[in-house]
């Protein structure tokens, strides 16, 4: 049986800055940088989505109220809320 990830509150940017100041261990700092890099990646995906949503009229098979682009919109919103990015 595959273990499940426990529920947790994602650290805020302020908490990450505090962790950076308090912990000089290179592995801890690498994890903090990885969290920040992944958050920037989410923002880049959001920017791409917003561009497509605004500028591309014919979304083909990806469009529609229940299409993959709408599922992506909801996934991005949920992940940004979880990661304290909203």
PDB file of C-alpha atoms in Angstrom:
ATOM      1  CA  UNK A   1       0.000   0.000   0.000  1.00  0.00           C
ATOM      2  CA  UNK A   2       1.347   3.406  -1.007  1.00  0.00           C
ATOM      3  CA  UNK A   3       1.711   5.833   1.913  1.00  0.00           C
ATOM      4  CA  UNK A   4      -0.339   9.015   1.709  1.00  0.00           C
ATOM      5  CA  UNK A   5       1.019  12.482   2.288  1.00  0.00           C
ATOM      6  CA  UNK A   6      -0.253  13.982   5.543  1.00  0.00           C
ATOM      7  CA  UNK A   7      -2.171  17.247   5.502  1.00  0.00           C
ATOM      8  CA  UNK A   8      -0.020  20.247   6.330  1.00  0.00           C
ATOM      9  CA  UNK A   9      -0.021  24.016   6.070  1.00  0.00           C
ATOM     10  CA  UNK A  10       2.419  25.274   3.459  1.00  0.00           C
ATOM     11  CA  UNK A  11       4.930  27.804   4.768  1.00  0.00           C
ATOM     12  CA  UNK A  12       4.326  31.425   3.878  1.00  0.00           C
ATOM     13  CA  UNK A  13       7.032  33.541   2.255  1.00  0.00           C
ATOM     14  CA  UNK A  14       7.600  35.200   5.617  1.00  0.00           C
ATOM     15  CA  UNK A  15       8.052  31.819   7.299  1.00  0.00           C
ATOM     16  CA  UNK A  16      10.484  30.752   4.584  1.00  0.00           C
ATOM     17  CA  UNK A  17      12.542  33.922   5.149  1.00  0.00           C
ATOM     18  CA  UNK A  18      12.628  33.150   8.885  1.00  0.00           C
ATOM     19  CA  UNK A  19      13.722  29.574   8.203  1.00  0.00           C
ATOM     20  CA  UNK A  20      16.450  30.889   5.887  1.00  0.00           C
ATOM     21  CA  UNK A  21      17.780  33.169   8.637  1.00  0.00           C
ATOM     22  CA  UNK A  22      17.524  30.519  11.369  1.00  0.00           C
ATOM     23  CA  UNK A  23      18.962  27.520   9.522  1.00  0.00           C
ATOM     24  CA  UNK A  24      22.270  27.717   7.697  1.00  0.00           C
ATOM     25  CA  UNK A  25      22.413  24.019   6.857  1.00  0.00           C
ATOM     26  CA  UNK A  26      22.907  23.802   3.065  1.00  0.00           C
ATOM     27  CA  UNK A  27      20.299  21.047   2.732  1.00  0.00           C
ATOM     28  CA  UNK A  28      17.643  23.111   4.520  1.00  0.00           C
ATOM     29  CA  UNK A  29      18.458  26.111   2.345  1.00  0.00           C
ATOM     30  CA  UNK A  30      18.314  23.972  -0.791  1.00  0.00           C
ATOM     31  CA  UNK A  31      14.801  22.846   0.168  1.00  0.00           C
ATOM     32  CA  UNK A  32      13.747  26.453   0.749  1.00  0.00           C
ATOM     33  CA  UNK A  33      15.115  27.426  -2.666  1.00  0.00           C
ATOM     34  CA  UNK A  34      13.306  24.478  -4.241  1.00  0.00           C
ATOM     35  CA  UNK A  35      10.001  25.593  -2.709  1.00  0.00           C
ATOM     36  CA  UNK A  36      10.524  29.100  -4.092  1.00  0.00           C
ATOM     37  CA  UNK A  37      11.503  27.766  -7.532  1.00  0.00           C
ATOM     38  CA  UNK A  38       8.393  25.593  -7.686  1.00  0.00           C
ATOM     39  CA  UNK A  39       6.210  28.547  -6.711  1.00  0.00           C
ATOM     40  CA  UNK A  40       7.760  30.567  -9.546  1.00  0.00           C
ATOM     41  CA  UNK A  41       7.028  27.665 -11.903  1.00  0.00           C
ATOM     42  CA  UNK A  42       3.386  27.715 -10.829  1.00  0.00           C
ATOM     43  CA  UNK A  43       3.295  31.449 -11.564  1.00  0.00           C
ATOM     44  CA  UNK A  44       4.770  30.868 -15.049  1.00  0.00           C
ATOM     45  CA  UNK A  45       2.151  28.210 -15.776  1.00  0.00           C
ATOM     46  CA  UNK A  46      -0.528  30.614 -14.530  1.00  0.00           C
ATOM     47  CA  UNK A  47       0.828  33.355 -16.824  1.00  0.00           C
ATOM     48  CA  UNK A  48       0.728  30.956 -19.800  1.00  0.00           C
ATOM     49  CA  UNK A  49      -2.806  29.901 -18.922  1.00  0.00           C
ATOM     50  CA  UNK A  50      -3.966  33.518 -18.610  1.00  0.00           C
ATOM     51  CA  UNK A  51      -2.434  34.372 -21.997  1.00  0.00           C
ATOM     52  CA  UNK A  52      -4.106  31.410 -23.719  1.00  0.00           C
ATOM     53  CA  UNK A  53      -7.413  32.125 -22.010  1.00  0.00           C
ATOM     54  CA  UNK A  54      -7.350  35.765 -23.111  1.00  0.00           C
ATOM     55  CA  UNK A  55      -5.805  35.589 -26.607  1.00  0.00           C
ATOM     56  CA  UNK A  56      -6.702  32.205 -28.107  1.00  0.00           C
ATOM     57  CA  UNK A  57     -10.313  32.043 -29.263  1.00  0.00           C
ATOM     58  CA  UNK A  58     -10.378  28.504 -30.646  1.00  0.00           C
ATOM     59  CA  UNK A  59      -9.147  26.204 -27.898  1.00  0.00           C
ATOM     60  CA  UNK A  60     -10.309  23.125 -29.786  1.00  0.00           C
ATOM     61  CA  UNK A  61     -10.593  19.934 -27.763  1.00  0.00           C
ATOM     62  CA  UNK A  62      -9.011  21.662 -24.756  1.00  0.00           C
ATOM     63  CA  UNK A  63     -11.811  24.206 -24.360  1.00  0.00           C
ATOM     64  CA  UNK A  64     -15.302  23.967 -22.976  1.00  0.00           C
ATOM     65  CA  UNK A  65     -16.712  24.366 -19.502  1.00  0.00           C
ATOM     66  CA  UNK A  66     -15.440  20.968 -18.353  1.00  0.00           C
ATOM     67  CA  UNK A  67     -12.447  20.743 -20.701  1.00  0.00           C
ATOM     68  CA  UNK A  68      -8.800  20.257 -19.745  1.00  0.00           C
ATOM     69  CA  UNK A  69      -8.095  23.999 -19.655  1.00  0.00           C
ATOM     70  CA  UNK A  70     -10.836  24.548 -17.082  1.00  0.00           C
ATOM     71  CA  UNK A  71      -9.523  21.649 -15.016  1.00  0.00           C
ATOM     72  CA  UNK A  72      -6.071  23.269 -15.219  1.00  0.00           C
ATOM     73  CA  UNK A  73      -7.571  26.584 -14.040  1.00  0.00           C
ATOM     74  CA  UNK A  74      -9.055  24.871 -10.974  1.00  0.00           C
ATOM     75  CA  UNK A  75      -5.870  22.899 -10.287  1.00  0.00           C
ATOM     76  CA  UNK A  76      -3.767  26.071 -10.416  1.00  0.00           C
ATOM     77  CA  UNK A  77      -6.148  27.909  -8.080  1.00  0.00           C
ATOM     78  CA  UNK A  78      -6.188  25.021  -5.584  1.00  0.00           C
ATOM     79  CA  UNK A  79      -2.406  24.697  -5.614  1.00  0.00           C
ATOM     80  CA  UNK A  80      -1.862  28.437  -5.223  1.00  0.00           C
ATOM     81  CA  UNK A  81      -4.285  28.505  -2.273  1.00  0.00           C
ATOM     82  CA  UNK A  82      -2.545  25.538  -0.673  1.00  0.00           C
ATOM     83  CA  UNK A  83       0.863  27.142  -1.166  1.00  0.00           C
ATOM     84  CA  UNK A  84      -0.329  30.458   0.322  1.00  0.00           C
ATOM     85  CA  UNK A  85       0.195  32.197  -3.033  1.00  0.00           C
ATOM     86  CA  UNK A  86      -3.273  33.785  -3.164  1.00  0.00           C
TER      87      UNK A  86
END
